[in-house]
Short mmCIF file of C-alpha atoms and ligand atoms in Angstrom, two decimals:
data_model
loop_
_atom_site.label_atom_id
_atom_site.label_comp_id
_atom_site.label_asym_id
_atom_site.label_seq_id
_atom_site.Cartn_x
_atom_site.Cartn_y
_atom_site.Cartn_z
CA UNK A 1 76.04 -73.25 43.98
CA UNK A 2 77.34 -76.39 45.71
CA UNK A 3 76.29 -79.78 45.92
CA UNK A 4 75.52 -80.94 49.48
CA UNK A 5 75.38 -84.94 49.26
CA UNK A 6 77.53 -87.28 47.31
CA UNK A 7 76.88 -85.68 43.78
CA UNK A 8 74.27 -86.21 41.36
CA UNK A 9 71.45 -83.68 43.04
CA UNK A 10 70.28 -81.69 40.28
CA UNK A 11 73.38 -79.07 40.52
CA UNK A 12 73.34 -78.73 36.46
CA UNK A 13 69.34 -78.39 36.34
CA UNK A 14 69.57 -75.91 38.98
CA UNK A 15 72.33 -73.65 37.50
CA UNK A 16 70.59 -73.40 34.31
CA UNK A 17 67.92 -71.90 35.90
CA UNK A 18 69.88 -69.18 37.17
CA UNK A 19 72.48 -68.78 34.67
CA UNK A 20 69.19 -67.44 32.58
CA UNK A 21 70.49 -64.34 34.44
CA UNK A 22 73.94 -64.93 34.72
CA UNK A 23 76.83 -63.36 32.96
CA UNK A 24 79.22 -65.19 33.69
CA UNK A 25 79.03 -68.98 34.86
CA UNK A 26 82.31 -70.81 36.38
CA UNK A 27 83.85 -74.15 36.92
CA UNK A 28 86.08 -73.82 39.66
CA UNK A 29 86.76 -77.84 40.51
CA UNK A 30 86.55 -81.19 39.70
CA UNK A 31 86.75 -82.10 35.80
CA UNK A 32 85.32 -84.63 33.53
CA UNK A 33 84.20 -86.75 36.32
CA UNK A 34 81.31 -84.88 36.45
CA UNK A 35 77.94 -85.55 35.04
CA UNK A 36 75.53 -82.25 35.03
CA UNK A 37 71.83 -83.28 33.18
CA UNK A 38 69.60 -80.59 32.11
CA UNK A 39 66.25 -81.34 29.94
CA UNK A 40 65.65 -78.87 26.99
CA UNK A 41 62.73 -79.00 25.82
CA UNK A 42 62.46 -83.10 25.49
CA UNK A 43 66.06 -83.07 24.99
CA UNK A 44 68.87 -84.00 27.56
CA UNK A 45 71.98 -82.18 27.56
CA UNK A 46 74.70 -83.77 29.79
CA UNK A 47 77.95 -81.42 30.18
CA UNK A 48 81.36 -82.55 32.10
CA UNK A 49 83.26 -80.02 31.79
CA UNK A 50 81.32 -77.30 30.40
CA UNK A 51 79.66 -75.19 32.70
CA UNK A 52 76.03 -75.55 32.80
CA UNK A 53 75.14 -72.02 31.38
CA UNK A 54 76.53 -73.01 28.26
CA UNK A 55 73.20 -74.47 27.46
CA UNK A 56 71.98 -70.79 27.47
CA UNK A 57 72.95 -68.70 23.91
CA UNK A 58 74.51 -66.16 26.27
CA UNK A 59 76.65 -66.31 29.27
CA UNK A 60 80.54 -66.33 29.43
CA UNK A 61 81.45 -70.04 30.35
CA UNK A 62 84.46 -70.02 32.32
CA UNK A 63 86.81 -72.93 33.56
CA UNK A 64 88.87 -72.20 36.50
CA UNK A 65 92.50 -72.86 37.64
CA UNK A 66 91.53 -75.29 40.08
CA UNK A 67 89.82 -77.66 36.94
CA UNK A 68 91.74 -80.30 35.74
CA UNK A 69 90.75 -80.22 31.77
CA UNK A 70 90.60 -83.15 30.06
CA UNK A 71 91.05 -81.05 26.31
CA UNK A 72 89.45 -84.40 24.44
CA UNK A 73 86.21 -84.10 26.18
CA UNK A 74 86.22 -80.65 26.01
CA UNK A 75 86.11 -80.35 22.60
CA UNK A 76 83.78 -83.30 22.49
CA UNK A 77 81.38 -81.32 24.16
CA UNK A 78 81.56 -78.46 22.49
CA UNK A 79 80.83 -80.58 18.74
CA UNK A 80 78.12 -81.71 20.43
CA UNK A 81 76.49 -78.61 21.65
CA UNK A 82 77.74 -76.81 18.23
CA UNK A 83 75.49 -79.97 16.54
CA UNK A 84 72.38 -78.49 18.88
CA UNK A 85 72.96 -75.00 17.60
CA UNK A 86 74.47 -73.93 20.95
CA UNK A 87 77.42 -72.47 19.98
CA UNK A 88 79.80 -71.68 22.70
CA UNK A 89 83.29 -71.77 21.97
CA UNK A 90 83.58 -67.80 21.02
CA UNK A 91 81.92 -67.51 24.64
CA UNK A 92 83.93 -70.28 26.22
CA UNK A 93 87.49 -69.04 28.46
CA UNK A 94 89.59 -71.27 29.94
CA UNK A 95 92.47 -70.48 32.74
CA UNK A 96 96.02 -70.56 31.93
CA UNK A 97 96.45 -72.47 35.49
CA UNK A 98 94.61 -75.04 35.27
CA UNK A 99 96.32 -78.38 35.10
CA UNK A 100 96.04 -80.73 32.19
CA UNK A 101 94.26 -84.66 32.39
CA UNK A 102 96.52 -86.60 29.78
CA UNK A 103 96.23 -90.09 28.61
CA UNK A 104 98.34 -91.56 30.97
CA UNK A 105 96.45 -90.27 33.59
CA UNK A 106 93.11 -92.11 32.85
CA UNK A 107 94.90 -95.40 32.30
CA UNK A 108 96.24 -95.14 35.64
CA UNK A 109 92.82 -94.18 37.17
CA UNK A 110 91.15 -97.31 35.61
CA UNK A 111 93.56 -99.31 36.82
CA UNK A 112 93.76 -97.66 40.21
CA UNK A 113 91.06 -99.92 42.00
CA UNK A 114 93.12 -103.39 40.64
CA UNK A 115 96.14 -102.47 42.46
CA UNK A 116 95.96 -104.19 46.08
CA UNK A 117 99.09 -101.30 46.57
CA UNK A 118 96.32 -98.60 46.13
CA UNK A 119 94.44 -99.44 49.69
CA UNK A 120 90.50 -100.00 49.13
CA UNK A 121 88.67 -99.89 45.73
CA UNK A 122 86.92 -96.54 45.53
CA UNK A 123 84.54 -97.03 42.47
CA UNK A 124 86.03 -93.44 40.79
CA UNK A 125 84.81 -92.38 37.47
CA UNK A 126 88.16 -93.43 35.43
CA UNK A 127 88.59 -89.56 34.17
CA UNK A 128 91.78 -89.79 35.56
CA UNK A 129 90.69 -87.23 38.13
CA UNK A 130 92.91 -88.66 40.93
CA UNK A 131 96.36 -88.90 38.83
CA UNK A 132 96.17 -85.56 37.47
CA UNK A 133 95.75 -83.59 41.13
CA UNK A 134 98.28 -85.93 42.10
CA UNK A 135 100.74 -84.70 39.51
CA UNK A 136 99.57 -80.99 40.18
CA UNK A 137 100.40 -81.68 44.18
CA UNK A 138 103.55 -82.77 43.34
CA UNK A 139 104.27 -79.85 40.95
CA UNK A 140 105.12 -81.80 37.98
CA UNK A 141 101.61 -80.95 36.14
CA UNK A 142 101.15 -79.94 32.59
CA UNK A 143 98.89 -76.64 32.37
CA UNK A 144 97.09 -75.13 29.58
CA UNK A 145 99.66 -72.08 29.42
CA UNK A 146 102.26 -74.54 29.01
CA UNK A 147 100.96 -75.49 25.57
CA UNK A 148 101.90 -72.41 23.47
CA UNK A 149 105.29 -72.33 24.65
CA UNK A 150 107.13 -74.60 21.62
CA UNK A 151 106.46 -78.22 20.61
CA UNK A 152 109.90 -78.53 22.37
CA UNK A 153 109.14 -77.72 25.62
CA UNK A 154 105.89 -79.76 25.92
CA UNK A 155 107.97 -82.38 24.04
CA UNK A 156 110.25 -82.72 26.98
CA UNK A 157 107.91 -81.83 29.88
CA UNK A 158 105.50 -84.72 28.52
CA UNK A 159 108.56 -87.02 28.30
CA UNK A 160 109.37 -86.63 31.72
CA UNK A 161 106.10 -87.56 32.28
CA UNK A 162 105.91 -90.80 30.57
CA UNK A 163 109.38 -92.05 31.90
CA UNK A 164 109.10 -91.80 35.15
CA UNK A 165 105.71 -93.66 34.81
CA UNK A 166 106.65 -96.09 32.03
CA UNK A 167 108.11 -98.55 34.67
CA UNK A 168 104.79 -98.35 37.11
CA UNK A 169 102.66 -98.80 33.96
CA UNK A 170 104.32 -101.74 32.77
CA UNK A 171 104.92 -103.78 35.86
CA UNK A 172 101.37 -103.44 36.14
CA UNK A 173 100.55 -104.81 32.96
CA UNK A 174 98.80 -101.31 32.08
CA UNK A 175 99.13 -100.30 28.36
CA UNK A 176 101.64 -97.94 27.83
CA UNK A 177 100.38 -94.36 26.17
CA UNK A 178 102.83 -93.19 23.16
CA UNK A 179 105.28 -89.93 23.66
CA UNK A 180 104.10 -88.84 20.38
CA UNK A 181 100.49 -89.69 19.86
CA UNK A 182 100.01 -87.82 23.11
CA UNK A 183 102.28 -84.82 21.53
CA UNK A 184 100.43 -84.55 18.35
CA UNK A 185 96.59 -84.85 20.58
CA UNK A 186 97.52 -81.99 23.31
CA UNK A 187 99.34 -79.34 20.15
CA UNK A 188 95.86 -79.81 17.97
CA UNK A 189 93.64 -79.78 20.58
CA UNK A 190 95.71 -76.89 22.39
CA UNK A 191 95.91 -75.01 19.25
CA UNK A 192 91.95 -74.91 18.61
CA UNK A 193 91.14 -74.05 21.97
CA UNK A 194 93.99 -71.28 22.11
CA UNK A 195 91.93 -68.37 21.62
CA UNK A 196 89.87 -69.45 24.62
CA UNK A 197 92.96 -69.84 26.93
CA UNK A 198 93.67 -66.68 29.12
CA UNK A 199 93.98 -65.44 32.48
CA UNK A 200 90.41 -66.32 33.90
CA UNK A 201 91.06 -64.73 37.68
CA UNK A 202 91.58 -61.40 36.53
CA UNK A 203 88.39 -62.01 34.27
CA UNK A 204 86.06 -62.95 36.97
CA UNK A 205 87.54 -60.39 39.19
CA UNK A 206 86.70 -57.81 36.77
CA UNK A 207 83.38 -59.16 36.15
CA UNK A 208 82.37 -58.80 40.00
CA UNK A 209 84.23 -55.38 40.29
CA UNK A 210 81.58 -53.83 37.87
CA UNK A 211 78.70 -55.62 39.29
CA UNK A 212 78.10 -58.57 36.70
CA UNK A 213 76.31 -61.72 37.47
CA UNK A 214 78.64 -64.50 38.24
CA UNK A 215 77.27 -68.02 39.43
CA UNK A 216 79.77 -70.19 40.55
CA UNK A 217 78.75 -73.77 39.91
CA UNK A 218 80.07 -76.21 41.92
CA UNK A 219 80.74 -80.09 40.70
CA UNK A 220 80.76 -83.39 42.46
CA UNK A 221 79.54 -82.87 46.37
CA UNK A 222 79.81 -81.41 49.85
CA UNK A 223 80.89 -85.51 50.69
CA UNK A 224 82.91 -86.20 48.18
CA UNK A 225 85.16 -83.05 49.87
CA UNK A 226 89.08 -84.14 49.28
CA UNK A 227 89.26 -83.16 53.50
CA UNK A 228 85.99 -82.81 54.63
CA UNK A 229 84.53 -85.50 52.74
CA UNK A 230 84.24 -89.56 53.63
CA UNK A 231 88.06 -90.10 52.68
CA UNK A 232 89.21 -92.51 50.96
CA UNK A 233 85.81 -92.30 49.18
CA UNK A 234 86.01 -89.34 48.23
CA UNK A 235 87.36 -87.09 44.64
CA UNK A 236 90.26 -85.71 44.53
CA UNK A 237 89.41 -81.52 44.35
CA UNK A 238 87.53 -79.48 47.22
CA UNK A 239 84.11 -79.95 45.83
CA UNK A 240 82.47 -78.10 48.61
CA UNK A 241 82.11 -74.22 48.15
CA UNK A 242 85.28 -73.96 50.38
CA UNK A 243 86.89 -75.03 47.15
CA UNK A 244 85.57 -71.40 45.09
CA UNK A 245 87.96 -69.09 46.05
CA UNK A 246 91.40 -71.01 45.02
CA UNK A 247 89.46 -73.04 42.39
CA UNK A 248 88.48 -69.79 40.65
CA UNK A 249 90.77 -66.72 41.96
CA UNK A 250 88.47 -64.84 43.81
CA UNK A 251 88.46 -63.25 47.27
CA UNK A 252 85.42 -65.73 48.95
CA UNK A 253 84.23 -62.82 50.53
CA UNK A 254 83.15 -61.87 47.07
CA UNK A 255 80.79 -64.42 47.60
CA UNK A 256 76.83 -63.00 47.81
CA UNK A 257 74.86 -66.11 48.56
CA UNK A 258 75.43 -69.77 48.60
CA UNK A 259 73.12 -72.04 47.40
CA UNK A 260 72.98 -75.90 48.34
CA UNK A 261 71.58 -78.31 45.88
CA UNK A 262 70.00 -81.36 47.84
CA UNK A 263 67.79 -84.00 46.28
CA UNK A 264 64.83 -85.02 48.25
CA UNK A 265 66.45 -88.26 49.01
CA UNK A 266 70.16 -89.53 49.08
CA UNK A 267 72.55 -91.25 46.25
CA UNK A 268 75.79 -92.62 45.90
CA UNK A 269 77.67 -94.01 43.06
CA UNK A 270 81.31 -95.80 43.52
CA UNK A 271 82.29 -97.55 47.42
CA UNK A 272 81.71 -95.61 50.77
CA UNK A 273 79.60 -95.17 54.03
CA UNK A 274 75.90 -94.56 53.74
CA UNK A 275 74.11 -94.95 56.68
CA UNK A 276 70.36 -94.53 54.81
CA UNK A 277 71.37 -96.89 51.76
CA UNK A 278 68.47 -98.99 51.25
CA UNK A 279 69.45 -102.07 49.56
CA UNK A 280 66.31 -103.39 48.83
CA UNK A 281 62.55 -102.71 47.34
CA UNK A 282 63.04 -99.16 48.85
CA UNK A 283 66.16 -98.30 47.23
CA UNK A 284 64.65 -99.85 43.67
CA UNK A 285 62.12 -98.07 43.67
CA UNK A 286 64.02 -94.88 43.95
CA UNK A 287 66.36 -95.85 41.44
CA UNK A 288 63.84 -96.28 38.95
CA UNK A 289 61.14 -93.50 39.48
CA UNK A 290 64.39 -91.62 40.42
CA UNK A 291 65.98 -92.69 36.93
CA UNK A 292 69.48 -93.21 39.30
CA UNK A 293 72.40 -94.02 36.67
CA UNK A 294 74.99 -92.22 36.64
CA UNK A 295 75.21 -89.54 33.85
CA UNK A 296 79.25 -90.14 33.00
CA UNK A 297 79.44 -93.80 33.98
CA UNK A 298 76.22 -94.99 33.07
CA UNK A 299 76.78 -97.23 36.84
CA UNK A 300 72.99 -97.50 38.76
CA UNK A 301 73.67 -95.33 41.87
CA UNK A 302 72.83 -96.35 45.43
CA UNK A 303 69.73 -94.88 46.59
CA UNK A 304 68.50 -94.80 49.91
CA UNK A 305 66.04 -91.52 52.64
CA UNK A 306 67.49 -88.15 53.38
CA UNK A 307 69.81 -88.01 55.84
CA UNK A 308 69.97 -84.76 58.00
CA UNK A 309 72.59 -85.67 60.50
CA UNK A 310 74.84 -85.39 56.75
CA UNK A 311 72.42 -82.48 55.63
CA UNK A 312 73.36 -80.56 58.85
CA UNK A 313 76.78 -81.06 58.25
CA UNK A 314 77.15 -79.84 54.65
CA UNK A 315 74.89 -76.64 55.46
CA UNK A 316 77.44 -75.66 58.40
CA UNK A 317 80.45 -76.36 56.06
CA UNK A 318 79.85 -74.31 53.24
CA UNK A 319 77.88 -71.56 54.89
CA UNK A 320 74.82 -71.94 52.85
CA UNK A 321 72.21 -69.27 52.69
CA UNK A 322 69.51 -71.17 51.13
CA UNK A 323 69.00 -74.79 49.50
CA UNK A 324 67.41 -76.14 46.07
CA UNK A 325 65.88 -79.17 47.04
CA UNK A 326 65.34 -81.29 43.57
CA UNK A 327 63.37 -84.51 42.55
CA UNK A 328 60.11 -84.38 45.08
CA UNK A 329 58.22 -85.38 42.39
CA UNK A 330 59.91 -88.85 43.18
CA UNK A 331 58.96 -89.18 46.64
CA UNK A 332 55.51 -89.18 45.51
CA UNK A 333 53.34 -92.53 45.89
CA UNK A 334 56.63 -93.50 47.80
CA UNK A 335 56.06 -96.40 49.91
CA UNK A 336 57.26 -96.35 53.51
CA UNK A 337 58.38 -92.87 53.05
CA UNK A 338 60.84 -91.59 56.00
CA UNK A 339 63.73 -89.35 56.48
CA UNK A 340 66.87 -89.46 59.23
CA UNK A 341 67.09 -87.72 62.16
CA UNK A 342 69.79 -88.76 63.81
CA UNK A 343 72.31 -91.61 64.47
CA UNK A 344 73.01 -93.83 67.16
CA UNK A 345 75.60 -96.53 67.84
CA UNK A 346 75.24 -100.18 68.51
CA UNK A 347 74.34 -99.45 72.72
CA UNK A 348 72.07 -96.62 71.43
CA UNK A 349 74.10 -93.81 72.50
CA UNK A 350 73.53 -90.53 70.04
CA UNK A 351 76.02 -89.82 68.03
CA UNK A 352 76.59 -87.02 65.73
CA UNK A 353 77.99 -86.95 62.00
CA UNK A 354 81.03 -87.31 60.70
CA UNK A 355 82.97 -87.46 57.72
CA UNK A 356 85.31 -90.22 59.29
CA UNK A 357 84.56 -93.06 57.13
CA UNK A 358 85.12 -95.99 59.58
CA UNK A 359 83.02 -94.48 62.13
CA UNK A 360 79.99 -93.43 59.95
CA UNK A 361 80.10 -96.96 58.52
CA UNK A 362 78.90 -98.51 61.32
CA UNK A 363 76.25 -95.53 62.34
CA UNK A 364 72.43 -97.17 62.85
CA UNK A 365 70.07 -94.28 61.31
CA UNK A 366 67.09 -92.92 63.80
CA UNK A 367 64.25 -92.03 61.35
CA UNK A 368 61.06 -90.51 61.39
CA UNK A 369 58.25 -91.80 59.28
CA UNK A 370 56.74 -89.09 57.06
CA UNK A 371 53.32 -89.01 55.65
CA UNK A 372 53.61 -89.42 52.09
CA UNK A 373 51.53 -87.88 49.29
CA UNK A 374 49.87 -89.19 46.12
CA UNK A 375 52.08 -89.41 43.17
CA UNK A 376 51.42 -85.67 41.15
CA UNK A 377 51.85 -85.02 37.17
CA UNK A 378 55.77 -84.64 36.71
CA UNK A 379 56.43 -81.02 36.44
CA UNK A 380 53.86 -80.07 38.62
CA UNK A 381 53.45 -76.57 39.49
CA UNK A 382 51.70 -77.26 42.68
CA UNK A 383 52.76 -79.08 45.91
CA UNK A 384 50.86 -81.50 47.83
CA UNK A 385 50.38 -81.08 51.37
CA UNK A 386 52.25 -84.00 52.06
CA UNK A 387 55.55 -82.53 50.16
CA UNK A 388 55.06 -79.44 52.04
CA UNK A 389 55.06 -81.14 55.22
CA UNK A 390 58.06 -82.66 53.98
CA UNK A 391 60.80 -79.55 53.06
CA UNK A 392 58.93 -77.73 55.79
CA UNK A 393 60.47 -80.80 58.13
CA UNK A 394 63.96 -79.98 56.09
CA UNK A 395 64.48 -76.32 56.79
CA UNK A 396 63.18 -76.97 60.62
CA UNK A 397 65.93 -79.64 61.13
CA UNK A 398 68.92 -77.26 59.05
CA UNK A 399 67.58 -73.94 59.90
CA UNK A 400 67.61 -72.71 55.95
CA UNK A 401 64.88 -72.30 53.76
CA UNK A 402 64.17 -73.83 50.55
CA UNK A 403 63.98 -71.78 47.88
CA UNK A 404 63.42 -73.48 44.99
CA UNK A 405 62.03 -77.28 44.54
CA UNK A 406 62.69 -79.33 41.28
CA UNK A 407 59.33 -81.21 40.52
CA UNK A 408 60.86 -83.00 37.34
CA UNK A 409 63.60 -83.17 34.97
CA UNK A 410 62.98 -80.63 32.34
CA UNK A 411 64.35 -77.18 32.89
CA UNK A 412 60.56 -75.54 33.61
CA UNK A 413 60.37 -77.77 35.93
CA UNK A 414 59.90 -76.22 39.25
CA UNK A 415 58.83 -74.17 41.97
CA UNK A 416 60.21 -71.34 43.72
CA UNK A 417 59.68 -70.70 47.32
CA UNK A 418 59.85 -67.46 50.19
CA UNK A 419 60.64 -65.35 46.78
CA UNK A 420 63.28 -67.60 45.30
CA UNK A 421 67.21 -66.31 45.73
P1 GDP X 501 74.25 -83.20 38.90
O1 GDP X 501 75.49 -83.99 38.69
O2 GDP X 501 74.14 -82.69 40.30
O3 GDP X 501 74.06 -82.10 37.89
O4 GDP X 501 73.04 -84.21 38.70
P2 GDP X 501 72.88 -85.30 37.52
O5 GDP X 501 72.54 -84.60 36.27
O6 GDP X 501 74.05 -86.22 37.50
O7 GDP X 501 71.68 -86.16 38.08
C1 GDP X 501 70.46 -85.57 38.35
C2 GDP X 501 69.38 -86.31 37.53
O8 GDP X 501 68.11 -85.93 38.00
C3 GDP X 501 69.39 -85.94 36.07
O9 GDP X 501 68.97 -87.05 35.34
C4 GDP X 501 68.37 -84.83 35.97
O10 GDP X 501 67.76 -84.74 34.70
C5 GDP X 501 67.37 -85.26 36.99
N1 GDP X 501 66.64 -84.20 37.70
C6 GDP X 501 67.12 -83.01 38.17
N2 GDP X 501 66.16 -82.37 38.87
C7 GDP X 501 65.06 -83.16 38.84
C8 GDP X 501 63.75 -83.08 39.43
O11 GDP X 501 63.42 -82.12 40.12
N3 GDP X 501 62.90 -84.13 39.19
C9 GDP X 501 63.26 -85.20 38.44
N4 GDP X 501 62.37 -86.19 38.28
N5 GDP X 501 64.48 -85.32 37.89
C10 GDP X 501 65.36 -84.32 38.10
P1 IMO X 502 78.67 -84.66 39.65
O1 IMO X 502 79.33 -83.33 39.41
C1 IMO X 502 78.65 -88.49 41.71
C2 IMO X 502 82.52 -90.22 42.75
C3 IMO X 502 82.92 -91.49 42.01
C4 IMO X 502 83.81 -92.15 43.07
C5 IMO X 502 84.50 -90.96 43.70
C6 IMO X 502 85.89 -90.68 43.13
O2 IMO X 502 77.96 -85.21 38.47
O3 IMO X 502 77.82 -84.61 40.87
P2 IMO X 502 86.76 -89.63 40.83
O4 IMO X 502 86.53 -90.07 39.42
O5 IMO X 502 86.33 -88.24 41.11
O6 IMO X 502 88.16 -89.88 41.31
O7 IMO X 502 85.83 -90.64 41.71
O8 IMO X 502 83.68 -89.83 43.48
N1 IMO X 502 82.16 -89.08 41.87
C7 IMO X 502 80.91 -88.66 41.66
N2 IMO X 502 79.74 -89.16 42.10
N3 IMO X 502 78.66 -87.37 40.97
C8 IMO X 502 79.83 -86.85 40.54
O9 IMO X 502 79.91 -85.67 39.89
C9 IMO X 502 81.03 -87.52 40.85
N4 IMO X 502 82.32 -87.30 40.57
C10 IMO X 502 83.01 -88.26 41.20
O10 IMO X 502 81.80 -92.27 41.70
O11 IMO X 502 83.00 -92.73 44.07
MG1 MG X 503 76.09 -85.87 38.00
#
């Protein structure tokens, strides 16, 4: 299950409703920049790092190699849930391989976008998302198997650490995160957590060998792609579903189905092209029926109409079998309601999408006005005409159908279509 916009469709509402089957549900990407909202019953859980079938008593929430785990947060999450009555530690495993997000890390994300040496301000979440797959690239990365090998040796693997990045943090007037502070955090935090630290590929592998659910869930989105995303504005993992294989240690021809979450219109939080941005009334109003702030950051998200051109793209890219179109219920009593077709360029020539930031910057939208529908009861069971109409003109243009359709927040909150997945 993957994400096929710029984040923020409705991935975490959507795997909950199918990790009620699952066995298993697994990050594979991505960390504690994400934000995955999911209403029970009149309350809203928000989970980061935790996959969204934790919010189920019963499947096996796994975090993959290709995570970078931010241990604070984790275990912030987990008191929280625990405070809920969800327990889920006993059913939480995390990989061995998958790279740590230490202090340092975040102070050099929020400083990132002050640094003129840093290129243009991206808007990132300051999880210190960017730092840590640096550090992995460059294979000098502290993983979660490194922890139970001696206070010594994360001692002097940490030290290296802050060293070589004590001279960068200080000429940039950044505050300066202590050897041992950071020592005494990761050996607590590690040694809670321990029991939930093993080898995660060869548990998933397993799992799908003798035929038990597994639902991949995918964070961030399709755009946000480190390659095929809009770089620079983009995160820092492959957050589309080519990301599932290395991000969880599976064969991806393990893979049964592939399921892309879109919402019914488009969002963006942090800088970057977006051709259907609507920056005024338009755009308000679908930030506030829409509810559009962001669920780590708190930031109002840009809001603008569905773009296919981008819809196209993402469906071709990840292979996707079938998409999970969420929030219709806020295109109802939309004014001016209309979705993209196409793009052109400034002598009207067609042109198709692309991820190249500089070109799709300067794309002019071709739209087609839809008929809108009456505004319907949130959590409708039924769909107007109009809405019809609507994801009928979606799987035309993308050639996939739409199996399920979120008609509000709360978890019961939708409709399944052609038989569901
Ligand atoms: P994610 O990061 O893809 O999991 O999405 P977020 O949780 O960041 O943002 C999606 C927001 O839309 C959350 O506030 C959800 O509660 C909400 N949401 C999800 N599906 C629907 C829907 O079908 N209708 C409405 N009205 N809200 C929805
Ligand atoms: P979920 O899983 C929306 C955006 C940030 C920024 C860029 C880089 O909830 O869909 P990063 O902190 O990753 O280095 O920031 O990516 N971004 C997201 N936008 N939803 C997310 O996650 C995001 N995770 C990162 O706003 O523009
Ligand atoms: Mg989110």
């Amino acid at each position: 299950m993957v994400g096929l916009q710029w984040g923020d469709e409705g991935k975490g509402k959507v795997v909950d409703h199918y990790a009620a089957s699952a066995d298993f549900v697994v990050r594979c990407q991505g960390g504690a920049n994400a934000g995955h909202t999911v209403w029970v019953d009149g309350r809203k859980m928000v989970g980061h790092l935790l996959p969204s079938g934790a919010f189920h008593p019963d499947p096996i929430c796994v975090i993959g190699a290709g995570v970078v785990l931010d241990l604070e947060s984790l275990c912030e999450e987990i008191d929280a849930l625990n405070a809920v009555g969800l327990e889920v530690e006993k059913r939480l495993r995390v990989s061995r391989l998958a790279h740590l997000v230490l202090p340092y890390h975040k102070i050099l994300d929020r400083g990132r976008d002050r640094l003129p040496s840093m290129g243009l301000p991206i808007g990132t979440t300051g999880r210190g998302i960017g730092p840590a797959y640096s550090d992995k690239m460059r294979r000098v990365g502290l993983r979660v198997g490194d922890l139970d090998r001696g206070e010594s040796v994360v001692r002097s693997l940490l030290q290296a650490r802050l060293e070589e990045m004590a001279p960068v943090m200080e000429r940039q007037g950044m505050e300066y995160p202590d050897l041992e502070a950071t020592l005494d955090l990761l050996l607590s935090l590690g040694n809670r957590l321990q029991p939930c630290f093993v080898d995660t590929g060869h548990l998933i592998r397993e799992a799908i060998r003798t035929g038990r659910r597994v639902l991949f869930e995918g964070a961030q989105g399709t755009l946000l792609d480190i390659d095929h995303g809009t770089y620079p504005f983009v995160t820092s993992s492959t957050s589309s579903a080519l990301g599932l294989g290395p991000g969880s240690g599976v064969p991806s021809r393990s893979i049964e189905h592939i399921l892309g979450v879109v919402k019914a219109y488009a969002t963006r939080v942090g800088e970057g092209p977006f051709p259907t941005e609507e920056k005024g009334a338009h755009g308000e109003s679908l930030r506030e029926k829409g509810k559009e702030f962001g669920a780590t950051t708190g930031r109002p998200r840009r809001c603008g109409w569905l773009d296919l051109p981008a819809l196209g793209y993402s469906v071709a890219l990840n292979g996707i079998d079938a998409l999970a179109l969420t929030k219709i219920d806020v295109l109802g009593g939309q004014e001016g309601l209309k979705i993209c077709v196409g793009y052109e360029d400034m002598s009207g020539n067609e042109i198709p999408f692309t991820p190249e930031s500089h070109v799709l910057e300067e794309v002019i939208p071709i739209y087609e006005e839809m008929v809108g529908w009456p505004e319907q009861e949130v959590g409708s069971s039924e769909l107007p005409e109009g809405a019809l109409r609507y994801i009928e003109r979606i799987e035309s243009f993308v050639g996939v159908p739409v199996v399920f359709v979120g008609t509000g927040p709360d978890r019961n909150h939708s409709v399944l279509r052609h038989g569901g997945l």
